[in-house]
Amino acid sequence: MMKTVSRDVVILGGGIAGLWLLRRLLAAGYDAILLERSALGSGQTIASQGMIHGGIKYALGGALNPASAAIAAMPDHWRNCLQGLGDVDLRGTRVLSEHYHLWPAPDIRARVNAFLGSKAVRGRVASLHARDFPAFFQHRITGPLYQLADLVVDVPSLLQVLSAGHEQRIHRVRRPDDIEYIEAAQGGLSHLLIQTRTQTIELQAKRFALMAGAGNQAILQHLKLERPRMQLRPLHMVVLKHHYPDPLYVHCVSGQFSSTPELTITTHDCQDGSVVWYLGGGLAETGVQRDQPSQIAAARQMLAARFPWCRFDDAQWRSFIIQRAEAQQGDGQRPDDIFVGSTGKLLIGWPTKLTLAPALANAVLSALTAQKIRPQRARDAADDALQELLFPGIATSPWDELFR
């Protein structure tokens, strides 16, 4: 049996980009749904450190650049949303830290001082007095220690808040063979065929928004679309389970003074009540050349040099590789901003990083307006055949997977 279902917009991909876009579309009156193949946030989103940053860490080479300028307003935007005052209501999202910190190595402190004191970043960075240091650093370092206007959110709770109340518009297509992408006569995507337990659904839409991160490429290839192209930049992340009670959210900047901090640390709670440090930054970027034992050894050495007062004899260590999916750049480097492309009925986007999800949604809404795709009165999603496709649930954090 064949059943036809029509929507204004169908979103493919249930990470931060897809979920934020869904909320914006529904608020604007569009009749929109989201399809996901696994749990919400699986892959790049759930593996994020949860940092909502304003670009200072990308300006450590000595000057503001396009990457830092593109995201300078993002912390304030997210804070408004977390208070229920922004374009998406994020009240209920757990904020792990209201600020992030930057700790330079002794050999470059003068250079960091000069740069962070410049007019370009004034008001976005504060030099802390020793009495205001986080507990982890109290009486252990003499400084300087800087406080950035960045924050850190708990990604699982963010996914829960973004999806709450819209479960009937978020559907899981479990098997690859259960969804077929039908090409349009002029190229691109015409519609979808979805196989459920009882029927085949022909899913029509005015526009399909491809927000599947690394999954975008397979769909583009299936549709024989050569543009846009995607690039993958891997990270070899390290997770350390330990007994230190004081949370730590810090960029450790080393002597190379590059656009990526030597080490970036966030603190997260496990489901079993324990605590982990999640290690990224330069360690994760260079670590893709190392196997797991070598990467963990490098992390041990780096932490011992930075935090000589810490002992990790009874700690547990894990590492894994995550792929960052982005629009392809000519030089293969990190994109400065979001990307949105358009081919027929298809809108293709990559947010580049978690913090830019609101900007990506804005760009998609602008594209819909430019293409004269106007919202119709949204129907009751509970009444259509797609309800046979269940809500996907929320992905499990990497540390809870790794330490099972």
Coordinates of C-alpha atoms in Angstrom, one line a residue:
M1 CA 0.0 0.0 0.0
M2 CA 1.3 3.5 -0.9
K3 CA 0.5 6.6 1.1
T4 CA 1.5 10.1 0.1
V5 CA 2.5 12.6 2.7
S6 CA 3.4 16.2 1.9
R7 CA 5.3 18.8 4.0
D8 CA 6.8 22.2 3.5
V9 CA 10.3 21.1 4.6
V10 CA 11.7 17.7 5.4
I11 CA 15.0 17.8 7.4
L12 CA 17.5 15.0 6.9
G13 CA 19.7 14.6 10.0
G14 CA 19.1 14.9 13.7
G15 CA 22.2 16.6 15.1
I16 CA 22.5 20.1 16.3
A17 CA 22.0 21.6 12.8
G18 CA 18.8 19.6 12.1
L19 CA 17.2 20.1 15.4
W20 CA 17.9 23.8 15.7
L21 CA 16.5 24.2 12.1
L22 CA 13.4 22.2 13.0
R23 CA 12.6 24.5 15.9
R24 CA 13.1 27.6 13.8
L25 CA 10.9 26.3 11.0
L26 CA 8.1 25.4 13.3
A27 CA 8.2 28.7 15.0
A28 CA 8.0 30.4 11.6
G29 CA 4.9 28.4 10.7
Y30 CA 6.4 25.9 8.3
D31 CA 5.0 22.4 8.2
A32 CA 8.3 20.6 8.9
I33 CA 9.5 17.2 10.0
L34 CA 12.9 15.6 10.7
L35 CA 14.2 12.2 9.7
E36 CA 17.2 10.5 11.5
R37 CA 18.7 7.1 11.0
S38 CA 20.0 6.6 14.6
A39 CA 19.7 8.4 17.9
L40 CA 19.6 12.2 17.9
G41 CA 23.0 13.8 18.0
S42 CA 24.9 10.6 17.0
G43 CA 28.3 11.3 15.6
Q44 CA 29.7 14.8 15.5
T45 CA 27.2 16.5 17.9
I46 CA 27.3 14.1 20.8
A47 CA 31.1 14.0 20.5
S48 CA 31.3 17.8 20.9
Q49 CA 32.9 19.3 24.0
G50 CA 29.9 21.6 24.3
M51 CA 31.8 24.8 24.0
I52 CA 29.9 27.9 22.8
H53 CA 32.8 30.1 22.0
G54 CA 33.2 33.5 20.4
G55 CA 36.3 32.9 18.3
I56 CA 39.1 34.0 20.6
K57 CA 40.7 30.6 20.5
Y58 CA 41.0 31.0 16.7
A59 CA 42.7 34.4 17.1
L60 CA 45.6 33.2 19.1
G61 CA 47.9 33.5 16.1
G62 CA 48.0 37.2 16.9
A63 CA 45.1 38.8 15.1
L64 CA 41.4 38.4 14.6
N65 CA 40.6 36.5 11.5
P66 CA 37.4 35.5 9.5
A67 CA 36.8 32.5 11.8
S68 CA 36.8 34.6 14.9
A69 CA 34.7 37.4 13.4
A70 CA 32.1 34.9 12.2
I71 CA 31.3 33.6 15.7
A72 CA 32.0 36.6 17.9
A73 CA 28.3 37.2 18.8
M74 CA 27.5 33.5 19.4
P75 CA 28.0 33.3 23.2
D76 CA 25.5 36.2 23.7
H77 CA 23.1 34.6 21.3
W78 CA 23.2 31.3 23.1
R79 CA 22.9 33.0 26.5
N80 CA 19.7 34.7 25.3
C81 CA 18.3 31.4 24.2
L82 CA 19.2 29.7 27.5
Q83 CA 17.2 32.4 29.2
G84 CA 14.2 31.9 26.9
L85 CA 14.8 35.2 25.2
G86 CA 16.3 34.1 21.9
D87 CA 15.1 32.6 18.6
V88 CA 15.0 29.1 20.2
D89 CA 14.0 28.5 23.8
L90 CA 16.8 26.5 25.5
R91 CA 15.6 26.8 29.1
G92 CA 16.2 23.5 30.8
T93 CA 19.6 23.0 29.1
R94 CA 22.3 22.2 31.6
V95 CA 25.1 24.8 31.6
L96 CA 28.3 23.1 32.7
S97 CA 30.3 26.4 32.9
E98 CA 29.3 30.0 32.4
H99 CA 32.9 30.8 31.4
Y100 CA 35.9 29.3 29.8
H101 CA 39.5 29.9 30.7
L102 CA 42.8 30.4 28.9
W103 CA 46.1 29.6 30.6
P104 CA 49.3 30.5 28.6
A105 CA 52.6 28.7 29.0
P106 CA 55.3 30.9 30.7
D107 CA 57.3 31.4 27.6
I108 CA 54.5 33.2 25.7
R109 CA 52.7 35.1 28.5
A110 CA 53.9 38.5 27.4
R111 CA 52.7 37.9 23.9
V112 CA 49.3 36.6 25.1
N113 CA 49.0 39.6 27.5
A114 CA 49.7 42.0 24.6
F115 CA 47.2 40.4 22.3
L116 CA 44.4 39.9 24.8
G117 CA 44.8 43.4 26.0
S118 CA 44.3 44.8 22.5
K119 CA 41.2 46.8 21.5
A120 CA 40.2 44.0 19.1
V121 CA 39.2 41.6 21.9
R122 CA 38.6 44.1 24.8
G123 CA 35.4 43.2 26.7
R124 CA 35.5 39.6 25.6
V125 CA 38.4 38.5 27.8
A126 CA 39.2 39.3 31.5
S127 CA 42.5 38.7 33.4
L128 CA 41.6 37.1 36.7
H129 CA 42.9 38.0 40.1
A130 CA 44.3 35.0 41.9
R131 CA 41.4 35.1 44.4
D132 CA 39.0 34.6 41.5
F133 CA 40.7 31.6 40.0
P134 CA 38.6 28.4 39.7
A135 CA 39.0 26.0 42.6
F136 CA 41.2 23.7 40.5
F137 CA 43.9 26.4 40.1
Q138 CA 43.6 28.0 43.6
H139 CA 47.0 28.2 45.3
R140 CA 48.6 26.1 42.6
I141 CA 49.4 28.7 39.9
T142 CA 50.4 32.3 40.0
G143 CA 48.8 33.3 36.7
P144 CA 48.1 34.9 34.5
L145 CA 44.7 33.2 33.9
Y146 CA 42.2 34.6 31.6
Q147 CA 38.4 34.3 31.6
L148 CA 36.7 34.2 28.2
A149 CA 33.1 35.2 27.4
D150 CA 32.5 31.6 26.3
L151 CA 30.3 29.0 28.0
V152 CA 30.0 25.2 28.0
V153 CA 26.7 23.3 27.7
D154 CA 25.8 19.6 28.4
V155 CA 25.1 18.3 24.9
P156 CA 22.7 15.5 25.9
S157 CA 20.5 17.9 27.8
L158 CA 20.7 20.3 24.8
L159 CA 19.4 17.6 22.5
Q160 CA 16.6 16.8 25.0
V161 CA 15.5 20.4 25.2
L162 CA 15.6 20.9 21.4
S163 CA 13.5 17.8 20.7
A164 CA 11.1 18.1 23.6
G165 CA 7.5 18.8 22.6
H166 CA 8.2 17.9 19.0
E167 CA 8.6 14.2 19.2
Q168 CA 5.8 13.6 16.7
R169 CA 7.7 15.5 14.1
I170 CA 11.0 13.6 14.6
H171 CA 11.1 10.1 13.1
R172 CA 13.7 7.4 12.9
V173 CA 14.3 5.5 9.7
R174 CA 16.2 2.5 11.1
R175 CA 17.6 0.7 8.1
P176 CA 19.3 2.3 5.1
D177 CA 17.2 0.2 2.8
D178 CA 14.0 1.7 4.3
I179 CA 14.6 5.0 2.6
E180 CA 15.0 5.7 -1.1
Y181 CA 16.0 9.0 -2.6
I182 CA 14.2 9.5 -5.9
E183 CA 16.0 11.8 -8.4
A184 CA 14.2 14.6 -10.1
A185 CA 14.0 14.6 -13.9
Q186 CA 16.2 17.7 -14.0
G187 CA 18.6 16.3 -11.4
G188 CA 18.7 16.6 -7.6
L189 CA 16.0 15.2 -5.3
S190 CA 12.3 14.8 -6.2
H191 CA 10.9 12.9 -3.2
L192 CA 11.5 10.1 -0.8
L193 CA 10.1 6.6 -0.5
I194 CA 10.0 5.3 3.0
Q195 CA 9.2 1.7 3.8
T196 CA 7.5 1.0 7.2
R197 CA 6.3 -2.3 8.6
T198 CA 2.9 -1.9 6.9
Q199 CA 3.2 0.5 4.0
T200 CA 5.4 2.5 1.6
I201 CA 5.2 6.3 2.1
E202 CA 5.9 8.7 -0.7
L203 CA 7.2 11.8 1.1
Q204 CA 6.9 15.0 -0.8
A205 CA 8.2 18.4 0.2
K206 CA 8.7 21.9 -1.2
R207 CA 12.3 21.7 0.1
F208 CA 14.5 19.0 1.6
A209 CA 17.1 20.3 4.0
L210 CA 20.2 18.1 4.1
M211 CA 21.7 18.6 7.6
A212 CA 23.2 15.1 8.2
G213 CA 26.8 16.1 8.8
A214 CA 29.1 13.4 7.5
G215 CA 26.0 11.6 6.1
N216 CA 25.4 14.4 3.6
Q217 CA 28.1 13.0 1.3
A218 CA 26.4 9.6 0.7
I219 CA 23.1 11.3 -0.2
L220 CA 24.8 13.7 -2.6
Q221 CA 26.7 10.8 -4.2
H222 CA 23.5 8.8 -4.6
L223 CA 21.8 11.8 -6.3
K224 CA 24.9 12.1 -8.5
L225 CA 25.5 15.7 -7.3
E226 CA 29.1 16.8 -7.6
R227 CA 28.6 20.0 -5.7
P228 CA 28.8 20.9 -2.9
R229 CA 31.7 18.7 -1.8
M230 CA 32.4 17.7 1.8
Q231 CA 35.7 17.3 3.7
L232 CA 36.4 15.4 6.8
R233 CA 38.9 16.6 9.4
P234 CA 39.5 13.9 12.1
L235 CA 40.1 14.4 15.8
H236 CA 41.6 11.9 18.1
M237 CA 39.9 12.7 21.4
V238 CA 41.0 11.4 24.8
V239 CA 38.7 10.7 27.8
L240 CA 40.2 10.5 31.3
K241 CA 38.1 9.2 34.2
H242 CA 39.6 10.3 37.5
H243 CA 38.8 11.3 41.1
Y244 CA 39.5 15.1 41.1
P245 CA 36.3 16.9 42.2
D246 CA 37.0 20.4 40.9
P247 CA 35.7 20.9 37.3
L248 CA 38.1 22.2 34.7
Y249 CA 37.3 24.2 31.5
V250 CA 40.5 25.6 30.0
H251 CA 42.5 26.2 26.9
C252 CA 46.2 25.5 27.5
V253 CA 48.2 27.7 25.1
S254 CA 51.8 26.6 24.3
G255 CA 54.8 28.2 22.8
Q256 CA 53.8 27.8 19.2
F257 CA 51.0 30.4 19.8
S258 CA 49.0 28.9 16.9
S259 CA 45.3 29.2 16.1
T260 CA 44.5 26.0 18.0
P261 CA 45.3 25.7 21.7
E262 CA 47.7 23.0 22.6
L263 CA 45.1 21.4 24.9
T264 CA 41.4 22.0 25.5
I265 CA 39.8 20.4 28.5
T266 CA 36.2 20.1 29.5
T267 CA 34.7 18.3 32.5
H268 CA 31.6 16.0 32.3
D269 CA 29.6 13.7 34.5
C270 CA 29.2 10.1 33.7
Q271 CA 25.9 8.2 34.3
D272 CA 27.6 6.2 37.1
G273 CA 28.3 9.4 39.0
S274 CA 32.0 9.6 38.1
V275 CA 33.8 12.5 36.4
V276 CA 35.8 12.6 33.2
W277 CA 38.0 15.2 31.5
Y278 CA 37.5 15.4 27.8
L279 CA 40.7 16.4 26.0
G280 CA 40.7 18.1 22.6
G281 CA 42.6 21.0 20.9
G282 CA 46.0 20.5 19.4
L283 CA 46.4 17.2 21.1
A284 CA 43.4 15.8 19.2
E285 CA 44.4 17.3 15.9
T286 CA 47.9 16.0 15.9
G287 CA 46.8 12.8 17.5
V288 CA 45.2 11.4 14.3
Q289 CA 48.8 10.3 13.4
R290 CA 49.0 8.3 16.6
D291 CA 47.5 4.9 17.6
Q292 CA 45.5 4.7 20.8
P293 CA 48.3 3.8 23.2
S294 CA 50.5 6.5 21.7
Q295 CA 47.8 9.1 21.9
I296 CA 47.1 8.3 25.6
A297 CA 50.8 8.4 26.3
A298 CA 51.0 11.8 24.7
A299 CA 48.0 13.0 26.8
R300 CA 49.6 11.7 30.0
Q301 CA 52.8 13.5 29.2
M302 CA 51.0 16.8 28.4
L303 CA 48.9 16.7 31.6
A304 CA 52.0 15.9 33.7
A305 CA 53.8 18.9 32.3
R306 CA 50.8 21.2 32.8
F307 CA 49.4 20.0 36.1
P308 CA 52.4 18.6 38.1
W309 CA 50.2 18.5 41.3
C310 CA 47.9 15.9 39.8
R311 CA 48.3 12.2 40.1
F312 CA 46.6 9.9 37.6
D313 CA 47.9 6.5 38.8
D314 CA 44.4 5.1 39.3
A315 CA 42.8 6.9 36.4
Q316 CA 41.2 5.2 33.4
W317 CA 42.0 6.3 29.9
R318 CA 40.2 5.9 26.6
S319 CA 40.5 7.5 23.1
F320 CA 38.5 7.5 19.9
I321 CA 38.5 9.3 16.6
I322 CA 35.6 11.5 15.5
Q323 CA 35.2 13.0 12.1
R324 CA 34.3 16.7 11.6
A325 CA 32.3 17.1 8.5
E326 CA 32.5 20.5 6.7
A327 CA 32.1 22.1 3.3
Q328 CA 35.2 21.4 1.3
Q329 CA 37.9 24.1 1.3
G330 CA 40.4 24.5 -1.5
D331 CA 43.3 24.2 1.0
G332 CA 41.6 21.6 3.2
Q333 CA 41.7 23.9 6.2
R334 CA 38.9 24.6 8.6
P335 CA 36.1 26.7 7.1
D336 CA 35.6 30.1 8.6
D337 CA 31.8 30.0 8.7
I338 CA 28.7 28.0 8.0
F339 CA 27.9 26.7 4.5
V340 CA 24.4 26.5 2.8
G341 CA 24.1 25.5 -0.8
S342 CA 21.0 24.9 -3.0
T343 CA 20.2 22.5 -5.8
G344 CA 16.6 22.3 -7.0
K345 CA 14.5 21.2 -4.0
L346 CA 17.6 20.4 -2.0
L347 CA 19.2 22.7 0.6
I348 CA 22.6 21.4 1.9
G349 CA 24.2 22.8 5.0
W350 CA 27.1 22.3 7.4
P351 CA 27.3 24.4 10.6
T352 CA 31.1 23.8 10.8
K353 CA 30.9 23.9 14.6
L354 CA 28.3 23.5 17.3
T355 CA 28.3 27.2 18.2
L356 CA 27.2 28.2 14.7
A357 CA 24.0 26.2 14.6
P358 CA 21.8 29.3 15.0
A359 CA 23.6 31.0 12.1
L360 CA 23.0 28.0 9.8
A361 CA 19.3 28.0 10.7
N362 CA 19.1 31.7 9.9
A363 CA 20.7 31.1 6.5
V364 CA 18.3 28.3 5.6
L365 CA 15.3 30.5 6.5
S366 CA 16.7 33.3 4.4
A367 CA 17.2 30.8 1.5
L368 CA 13.6 29.7 1.8
T369 CA 12.4 33.3 1.7
A370 CA 14.6 34.1 -1.3
Q371 CA 13.1 31.0 -3.1
K372 CA 9.6 32.1 -2.2
I373 CA 8.9 29.0 -0.1
R374 CA 6.3 30.3 2.3
P375 CA 4.9 28.4 5.3
Q376 CA 1.4 26.9 5.1
R377 CA -0.7 26.1 8.1
A378 CA 1.0 23.2 9.9
R379 CA -1.2 20.1 10.1
D380 CA -1.3 17.8 13.1
A381 CA 1.7 15.6 12.7
A382 CA 0.0 12.9 14.8
D383 CA -2.5 12.2 12.1
D384 CA -0.2 11.1 9.3
A385 CA 1.3 7.8 8.3
L386 CA 4.8 8.8 9.5
Q387 CA 3.8 8.1 13.1
E388 CA 4.7 4.5 12.5
L389 CA 8.3 5.7 12.5
L390 CA 9.2 6.2 16.2
F391 CA 11.1 9.0 18.0
P392 CA 14.8 8.2 17.8
G393 CA 15.8 8.9 21.4
I394 CA 19.0 10.8 22.4
A395 CA 22.5 9.6 21.7
T396 CA 24.7 8.4 24.6
S397 CA 27.8 10.5 25.5
P398 CA 31.1 9.0 24.4
W399 CA 32.4 8.5 27.9
D400 CA 29.4 6.5 28.9
E401 CA 29.9 4.3 25.8
L402 CA 33.6 4.0 26.4
F403 CA 33.5 3.1 30.1
R404 CA 30.7 0.6 30.0

